[in-house]
Short mmCIF file of C-alpha atoms and ligand atoms in Angstrom, two decimals:
data_model
loop_
_atom_site.label_atom_id
_atom_site.label_comp_id
_atom_site.label_asym_id
_atom_site.label_seq_id
_atom_site.Cartn_x
_atom_site.Cartn_y
_atom_site.Cartn_z
CA MET F 1 28.17 91.11 -22.35
CA GLU F 2 30.59 88.90 -24.25
CA MET F 3 33.20 91.68 -24.29
CA MET F 4 32.71 92.26 -20.56
CA ASP F 5 33.42 88.55 -19.99
CA TRP F 6 36.65 89.02 -21.92
CA TRP F 7 37.82 91.99 -19.81
CA GLU F 8 36.91 90.08 -16.65
CA SER F 9 38.76 86.94 -17.66
CA MET F 10 41.88 88.75 -18.85
CA PRO F 11 44.73 88.81 -16.27
CA LYS F 12 45.13 92.31 -14.91
CA VAL F 13 47.38 94.33 -12.62
CA GLU F 14 46.01 96.95 -10.20
CA LEU F 15 48.46 99.55 -8.91
CA HIS F 16 46.20 102.35 -7.61
CA ALA F 17 43.47 101.12 -5.27
CA HIS F 18 42.63 102.71 -1.89
CA LEU F 19 41.42 100.17 0.65
CA ASN F 20 38.62 102.26 2.18
CA GLY F 21 37.53 103.49 -1.24
CA SER F 22 37.13 99.93 -2.47
CA VAL F 23 34.69 98.64 0.15
CA ARG F 24 31.53 96.99 -1.21
CA ASN F 25 28.39 99.14 -0.91
CA SER F 26 26.61 96.17 0.67
CA THR F 27 29.24 96.05 3.42
CA LEU F 28 29.05 99.81 4.01
CA LEU F 29 25.25 99.62 4.31
CA GLU F 30 25.50 96.69 6.72
CA LEU F 31 28.05 98.55 8.88
CA ALA F 32 25.93 101.74 8.77
CA LYS F 33 22.79 99.82 9.86
CA ASP F 34 24.75 98.31 12.71
CA LEU F 35 26.02 101.70 13.90
CA GLY F 36 22.49 103.08 13.42
CA GLU F 37 21.08 100.40 15.73
CA LYS F 38 23.73 101.27 18.32
CA GLY F 39 22.64 104.94 18.10
CA ILE F 40 26.08 106.07 16.88
CA ILE F 41 24.76 107.39 13.54
CA VAL F 42 21.32 107.93 11.96
CA PHE F 43 21.09 105.31 9.20
CA SER F 44 18.51 107.18 7.08
CA GLU F 45 20.85 110.18 6.95
CA VAL F 46 23.79 108.22 5.57
CA GLU F 47 22.11 105.63 3.33
CA HIS F 48 21.68 108.01 0.38
CA VAL F 49 25.23 109.34 0.85
CA ILE F 50 26.59 105.80 0.42
CA LEU F 51 24.38 105.04 -2.58
CA LYS F 52 24.85 108.35 -4.43
CA ASN F 53 26.71 107.94 -7.71
CA ASP F 54 27.88 111.34 -8.92
CA ARG F 55 30.06 113.20 -6.49
CA SER F 56 32.33 116.21 -6.75
CA LEU F 57 35.90 115.88 -5.49
CA THR F 58 34.86 117.70 -2.28
CA GLU F 59 31.89 115.34 -1.75
CA VAL F 60 34.17 112.34 -2.28
CA PHE F 61 36.31 113.41 0.65
CA LYS F 62 33.20 113.92 2.81
CA LEU F 63 32.21 110.35 1.93
CA PHE F 64 35.65 109.11 3.00
CA ASP F 65 35.11 110.70 6.39
CA LEU F 66 31.85 108.76 6.68
CA ILE F 67 33.45 105.50 5.49
CA HIS F 68 36.19 105.94 8.08
CA ILE F 69 33.54 106.23 10.83
CA LEU F 70 32.01 102.95 9.59
CA THR F 71 35.29 101.02 9.28
CA THR F 72 37.18 102.18 12.34
CA ASP F 73 37.73 99.07 14.39
CA HIS F 74 40.25 96.29 13.94
CA ALA F 75 37.75 93.56 13.04
CA THR F 76 36.16 95.71 10.33
CA VAL F 77 39.54 96.69 8.86
CA THR F 78 40.34 92.97 8.65
CA ARG F 79 36.98 92.21 7.06
CA ILE F 80 37.18 94.92 4.38
CA THR F 81 40.76 93.95 3.47
CA LYS F 82 39.75 90.33 2.90
CA GLU F 83 36.70 91.36 0.86
CA VAL F 84 38.57 93.90 -1.28
CA VAL F 85 41.31 91.41 -2.16
CA GLU F 86 38.75 88.71 -2.97
CA ASP F 87 36.79 91.13 -5.18
CA PHE F 88 39.89 91.99 -7.20
CA ALA F 89 40.83 88.30 -7.42
CA ALA F 90 37.34 87.46 -8.69
CA GLU F 91 37.92 89.62 -11.76
CA ASN F 92 41.34 88.08 -12.42
CA VAL F 93 43.57 90.73 -10.96
CA VAL F 94 46.77 88.72 -10.60
CA TYR F 95 48.77 91.42 -8.84
CA LEU F 96 47.25 94.03 -6.52
CA GLU F 97 49.16 96.91 -4.97
CA LEU F 98 46.72 98.01 -2.29
CA ARG F 99 47.22 101.31 -0.51
CA THR F 100 45.83 102.48 2.78
CA THR F 101 46.39 105.24 5.34
CA PRO F 102 47.42 103.81 8.72
CA LYS F 103 45.08 105.36 11.28
CA ARG F 104 45.38 106.11 14.95
CA ASN F 105 42.19 106.14 16.96
CA ASP F 106 42.76 106.26 20.71
CA SER F 107 39.08 105.69 21.55
CA ARG F 108 39.28 102.29 19.82
CA GLY F 109 42.72 101.45 21.15
CA MET F 110 44.02 101.67 17.60
CA SER F 111 47.54 102.72 16.68
CA LYS F 112 48.91 103.02 13.16
CA ARG F 113 50.69 99.73 13.76
CA SER F 114 47.63 97.88 15.06
CA TYR F 115 45.61 99.25 12.09
CA MET F 116 48.19 97.74 9.72
CA GLU F 117 48.22 94.48 11.68
CA ALA F 118 44.46 94.30 11.12
CA VAL F 119 45.07 94.81 7.39
CA ILE F 120 47.64 92.00 7.34
CA GLU F 121 45.18 89.79 9.24
CA GLY F 122 42.69 90.45 6.43
CA LEU F 123 45.25 89.24 3.89
CA ARG F 124 45.82 86.08 5.93
CA LYS F 125 42.08 85.44 5.95
CA VAL F 126 41.72 85.44 2.16
CA ASP F 127 40.54 81.92 1.45
CA VAL F 128 38.91 81.79 -1.97
CA LEU F 129 42.33 81.32 -3.58
CA ASP F 130 46.00 81.35 -2.64
CA ILE F 131 47.51 84.66 -1.71
CA ASP F 132 51.15 85.70 -1.71
CA PHE F 133 51.52 88.94 0.21
CA GLY F 134 55.26 88.80 0.57
CA SER F 135 55.24 87.76 4.19
CA THR F 136 58.44 86.09 5.27
CA GLU F 137 56.69 84.49 8.22
CA VAL F 138 56.92 80.74 7.72
CA GLY F 139 53.75 79.33 6.26
CA LEU F 140 51.87 82.60 6.11
CA GLU F 141 52.45 83.49 2.50
CA GLU F 142 50.23 80.61 1.43
CA ASN F 143 46.88 79.90 3.00
CA GLY F 144 46.89 76.19 2.50
CA LYS F 145 44.60 76.00 -0.52
CA SER F 146 47.30 75.30 -3.08
CA GLY F 147 46.21 73.34 -6.07
CA GLN F 148 42.66 74.62 -5.94
CA MET F 149 41.57 76.00 -9.29
CA ILE F 150 39.30 78.97 -8.90
CA ASP F 151 39.36 81.37 -11.80
CA ASP F 152 40.22 81.18 -15.42
CA CYS F 153 42.44 83.80 -17.04
CA VAL F 154 41.11 83.38 -20.58
CA GLY F 155 41.55 79.64 -20.50
CA ILE F 156 44.47 79.33 -18.08
CA SER F 157 43.57 78.21 -14.58
CA ARG F 158 44.93 80.51 -11.93
CA THR F 159 45.40 79.74 -8.28
CA LYS F 160 47.03 82.77 -6.76
CA ILE F 161 46.87 86.52 -6.27
CA TYR F 162 49.98 88.50 -5.35
CA VAL F 163 49.32 91.45 -3.05
CA ARG F 164 51.72 94.14 -1.90
CA LEU F 165 50.96 97.19 0.25
CA LEU F 166 51.61 100.90 0.01
CA LEU F 167 51.16 103.03 3.12
CA SER F 168 49.47 106.36 2.40
CA ILE F 169 50.21 109.69 3.99
CA ASP F 170 47.09 111.86 4.21
CA ARG F 171 47.66 115.52 3.32
CA ARG F 172 45.85 116.48 6.55
CA GLU F 173 48.62 114.90 8.62
CA THR F 174 51.64 116.53 10.26
CA LEU F 175 55.21 115.77 9.23
CA ALA F 176 55.65 113.83 12.49
CA ALA F 177 52.64 111.63 11.66
CA ALA F 178 53.96 111.11 8.12
CA MET F 179 57.35 110.09 9.52
CA GLU F 180 55.61 107.58 11.77
CA THR F 181 53.95 106.09 8.68
CA VAL F 182 57.26 105.83 6.80
CA LYS F 183 58.97 104.19 9.80
CA LEU F 184 56.07 101.76 10.09
CA ALA F 185 56.40 100.93 6.39
CA LEU F 186 60.08 100.16 6.93
CA GLU F 187 59.30 97.93 9.90
CA MET F 188 56.71 96.11 7.79
CA LYS F 189 58.85 95.53 4.70
CA ASP F 190 58.91 91.81 5.54
CA LEU F 191 55.12 91.82 5.53
CA GLY F 192 54.80 92.99 1.94
CA VAL F 193 54.95 96.78 2.33
CA VAL F 194 56.76 98.11 -0.74
CA GLY F 195 56.17 101.83 -0.82
CA ILE F 196 54.61 105.10 0.23
CA ASP F 197 51.78 107.09 -1.32
CA LEU F 198 50.82 110.71 -0.75
CA SER F 199 47.07 111.21 -1.04
CA GLY F 200 44.13 112.91 0.67
CA ASN F 201 42.18 116.00 -0.29
CA PRO F 202 44.40 117.90 -2.78
CA LYS F 203 42.85 121.19 -1.66
CA VAL F 204 44.16 120.62 1.86
CA GLY F 205 47.72 121.09 3.09
CA GLU F 206 50.95 121.44 1.12
CA TRP F 207 52.93 118.55 -0.26
CA ILE F 208 56.21 120.25 0.72
CA THR F 209 55.33 119.53 4.38
CA PHE F 210 55.92 115.85 3.66
CA LEU F 211 59.07 116.17 1.57
CA PRO F 212 61.46 115.18 4.42
CA ALA F 213 59.39 112.03 5.08
CA LEU F 214 59.24 111.19 1.37
CA ARG F 215 62.99 111.72 1.00
CA PHE F 216 63.62 109.52 4.02
CA ALA F 217 61.38 106.80 2.56
CA ARG F 218 63.32 106.87 -0.67
CA GLU F 219 66.73 106.82 1.08
CA GLN F 220 65.58 103.74 2.98
CA GLY F 221 64.64 101.91 -0.21
CA LEU F 222 60.88 102.42 -0.29
CA ARG F 223 59.24 103.38 -3.59
CA VAL F 224 57.14 106.54 -3.74
CA THR F 225 53.99 107.41 -5.66
CA LEU F 226 52.30 110.81 -5.40
CA HIS F 227 48.78 111.97 -6.17
CA CYS F 228 49.74 114.75 -8.55
CA GLY F 229 47.71 117.30 -10.50
CA GLU F 230 44.18 116.59 -9.27
CA VAL F 231 43.79 120.35 -8.94
CA PRO F 232 45.54 122.99 -11.08
CA ASN F 233 48.30 123.91 -8.62
CA GLN F 234 51.15 124.26 -11.13
CA GLU F 235 53.81 125.14 -8.57
CA GLU F 236 53.11 121.98 -6.62
CA ILE F 237 52.91 119.87 -9.79
CA HIS F 238 56.35 121.08 -10.93
CA ALA F 239 57.90 120.45 -7.52
CA MET F 240 56.40 116.95 -7.39
CA LEU F 241 57.74 116.10 -10.85
CA ASP F 242 61.18 117.45 -9.87
CA PHE F 243 61.18 114.96 -6.98
CA LEU F 244 61.00 112.18 -9.62
CA PRO F 245 58.61 109.85 -7.81
CA GLU F 246 58.57 106.28 -9.14
CA ARG F 247 54.95 106.83 -10.24
CA ILE F 248 52.27 109.51 -10.04
CA GLY F 249 48.50 109.19 -9.80
CA HIS F 250 46.00 111.09 -11.99
CA ALA F 251 48.07 113.91 -13.64
CA CYS F 252 44.87 115.67 -14.72
CA CYS F 253 45.56 119.40 -14.42
CA LEU F 254 49.03 119.80 -15.93
CA GLU F 255 49.60 122.90 -18.03
CA GLU F 256 51.83 122.77 -21.08
CA ASP F 257 55.28 123.08 -19.46
CA ALA F 258 54.44 120.64 -16.66
CA TRP F 259 53.07 118.25 -19.27
CA ARG F 260 56.34 118.52 -21.20
CA LYS F 261 58.29 117.89 -17.99
CA LEU F 262 56.20 114.77 -17.29
CA LYS F 263 56.79 113.43 -20.80
CA ILE F 264 60.56 113.95 -20.55
CA SER F 265 60.66 112.36 -17.09
CA LYS F 266 58.91 109.18 -18.28
CA ILE F 267 57.33 108.86 -14.82
CA PRO F 268 54.59 106.22 -15.14
CA VAL F 269 51.08 107.59 -14.64
CA GLU F 270 48.31 105.71 -12.81
CA ILE F 271 45.17 106.53 -14.81
CA CYS F 272 41.75 106.32 -13.14
CA LEU F 273 39.19 107.13 -15.86
CA THR F 274 35.90 106.76 -13.98
CA SER F 275 37.24 108.56 -10.93
CA ASN F 276 38.41 111.53 -13.03
CA ILE F 277 35.10 111.80 -14.88
CA ARG F 278 32.88 111.28 -11.79
CA THR F 279 34.72 113.95 -9.82
CA ASN F 280 34.74 116.23 -12.88
CA THR F 281 38.52 116.55 -12.70
CA ILE F 282 38.34 115.79 -16.44
CA SER F 283 35.22 117.09 -18.23
CA SER F 284 34.64 114.10 -20.54
CA ILE F 285 36.33 110.91 -21.66
CA ASP F 286 37.09 112.18 -25.17
CA VAL F 287 39.42 114.87 -23.78
CA HIS F 288 41.10 112.56 -21.29
CA HIS F 289 44.91 112.62 -21.31
CA PHE F 290 44.98 108.80 -21.55
CA ALA F 291 44.95 109.22 -25.35
CA ASP F 292 47.97 111.53 -25.50
CA LEU F 293 49.98 109.39 -23.07
CA TYR F 294 49.07 106.18 -24.88
CA ASN F 295 49.77 107.56 -28.35
CA THR F 296 53.20 108.82 -27.30
CA ASN F 297 54.11 105.56 -25.55
CA HIS F 298 54.33 107.26 -22.16
CA PRO F 299 54.26 104.64 -19.36
CA LEU F 300 50.74 104.37 -18.00
CA ILE F 301 48.66 101.96 -15.96
CA LEU F 302 44.88 101.66 -15.96
CA CYS F 303 43.60 101.63 -12.37
CA THR F 304 40.36 101.93 -10.40
CA ASP F 305 41.20 104.38 -7.57
CA ASP F 306 38.11 103.51 -5.49
CA THR F 307 35.92 100.69 -6.83
CA GLY F 308 33.31 101.22 -4.09
CA VAL F 309 33.08 105.00 -4.15
CA PHE F 310 32.99 105.15 -7.96
CA SER F 311 31.02 101.90 -8.55
CA THR F 312 33.63 100.50 -10.90
CA SER F 313 35.98 97.55 -11.35
CA LEU F 314 39.27 97.12 -13.18
CA SER F 315 37.48 95.15 -15.91
CA LYS F 316 35.08 98.09 -16.40
CA GLU F 317 38.02 100.50 -16.66
CA TYR F 318 39.54 98.28 -19.40
CA ALA F 319 36.18 98.16 -21.19
CA ILE F 320 35.79 101.95 -20.99
CA ALA F 321 39.32 102.59 -22.30
CA ALA F 322 38.95 100.10 -25.15
CA THR F 323 35.67 101.66 -26.29
CA ALA F 324 36.62 105.30 -25.77
CA PHE F 325 40.04 105.10 -27.41
CA GLY F 326 39.36 102.43 -30.02
CA LEU F 327 41.77 99.85 -28.64
CA GLY F 328 41.49 96.11 -29.28
CA LYS F 329 41.99 93.09 -27.05
CA LYS F 330 45.62 92.75 -28.06
CA GLU F 331 46.49 96.37 -27.14
CA MET F 332 44.63 96.08 -23.83
CA PHE F 333 46.35 92.81 -22.99
CA GLN F 334 49.72 94.46 -23.61
CA LEU F 335 48.70 97.39 -21.41
CA ALA F 336 47.98 94.98 -18.55
CA ARG F 337 51.25 93.15 -19.15
CA THR F 338 53.40 96.30 -19.14
CA ALA F 339 51.86 97.32 -15.79
CA VAL F 340 53.91 94.54 -14.15
CA GLY F 341 57.06 96.49 -15.00
CA TYR F 342 55.74 99.64 -13.28
CA SER F 343 54.79 97.81 -10.09
CA PHE F 344 56.91 97.99 -6.95
CA VAL F 345 57.00 94.23 -6.50
CA GLU F 346 60.32 92.41 -6.16
CA GLU F 347 61.91 91.28 -9.44
CA GLN F 348 61.41 87.57 -8.74
CA VAL F 349 57.61 88.00 -8.54
CA ALA F 350 57.54 90.40 -11.50
CA SER F 351 59.25 87.73 -13.55
CA LYS F 352 56.66 85.12 -12.49
CA LEU F 353 53.86 87.50 -13.44
CA LYS F 354 55.40 88.19 -16.84
CA ASP F 355 55.62 84.41 -17.39
CA LEU F 356 51.92 84.14 -16.53
CA PHE F 357 51.05 86.81 -19.11
CA ASP F 358 53.23 85.02 -21.70
CA LEU F 359 51.49 81.73 -20.97
CA VAL F 360 48.04 83.26 -21.26
CA GLU F 361 48.98 85.14 -24.43
CA LYS F 362 49.99 81.91 -26.17
CA SER F 363 46.46 80.61 -25.74
CA LEU F 364 44.81 83.70 -27.16
CA ALA F 365 43.29 84.45 -30.51
CA TYR F 366 42.63 88.16 -30.58
CA ASN F 367 39.41 88.41 -32.55
CA ASP F 368 38.15 91.88 -31.72
P1 5GP B 1 42.25 104.58 3.04
O1 5GP B 1 43.61 105.19 2.91
O2 5GP B 1 41.50 105.12 4.24
O3 5GP B 1 42.24 103.09 2.99
O4 5GP B 1 41.44 105.02 1.73
C1 5GP B 1 40.71 106.23 1.63
C2 5GP B 1 41.65 107.43 1.57
O5 5GP B 1 42.41 107.40 0.36
C3 5GP B 1 40.93 108.77 1.50
O6 5GP B 1 40.60 109.24 2.80
C4 5GP B 1 41.95 109.67 0.82
O7 5GP B 1 42.92 110.11 1.75
C5 5GP B 1 42.61 108.71 -0.15
N1 5GP B 1 41.98 108.79 -1.49
C6 5GP B 1 41.09 107.93 -2.04
N2 5GP B 1 40.75 108.33 -3.28
C7 5GP B 1 41.44 109.45 -3.53
C8 5GP B 1 41.54 110.32 -4.66
O8 5GP B 1 40.88 110.14 -5.71
N3 5GP B 1 42.39 111.38 -4.55
C9 5GP B 1 43.13 111.60 -3.42
N4 5GP B 1 43.94 112.64 -3.41
N5 5GP B 1 43.07 110.79 -2.34
C10 5GP B 1 42.24 109.73 -2.40
#
């Protein structure tokens, strides 16, 4: 318990979190009950799907389809965004790069843009602490609670969370839809959108479909991260690495030559331990590639992927890594600190975050 308190109070940086995968179970159940009462779904048929813990990769994507049915209206998108940010803030995540797939749903009068506006509205509504989401709109980057002391990062009072957004392209989409997402990201740069992610069921579609959109994003100054190597498609993995994305997520199924290519490239890897184990992408924690990457000083970031779907938190991921790989508080603190450098945030904020880590570190005595 005492160690868990430590991981929770340590400042942390989250760079791989999907909005709809991070929704609280209690919220999903509430939304499902509501839709059940309206006769849109049968609650008893979905309750166990929401509460189930172990899911294969295929089942995870079926669950996302259900979650999307539950969250598809503007007010709900706003609600879940606010809750997800507040949940990360509550465990002392000081910088959150939140990703989500802009969705069009004509029956709800929702366009990709209005979906993203609902997300931004959720950021504005965060009120348990200050939020900086990079908005250049006067007065909107702060929510008026400055000076309030909410959480303690191991002894240092903290008043703010920095949030930036990545827009995801789903592998089910067409190139035209992906282009629309990239253009939207460019239009929303002043609202804290810093990059593009390619995600969605890795068994569906081909990444090459999206290459023109990803190239365009990069030419226009957006950063790119790709879900890479969740399934053993070596041709795709090589092509993705050759693209030299600014980061990749997972990197689970790389054979020897792809692994060598990754190491040479120094592309930072977003590691999601619980997600990889739960979906059986990696058979057990003791054979996880975290160890090899860490031991060879390859850039890596510990992340959650989907706190709701995998019943985890960033603090739990730090606890799991420390125990499984025999790392102490000092090493884990440094891991969190280096994550700032792999984020897509503007340099001025990165520098503030590094100062925060320095300040906290001065107050620490690392007694493991
Ligand atoms: P959303 O983008 O709707 O906010 O978050 C859920 C979506 O993120 C899923 O529908 C899926 O496209 C993507 N996603 C979440 N977790 C994973 C994962 O572990 N692997 C991949 N490839 N995509 C994921």
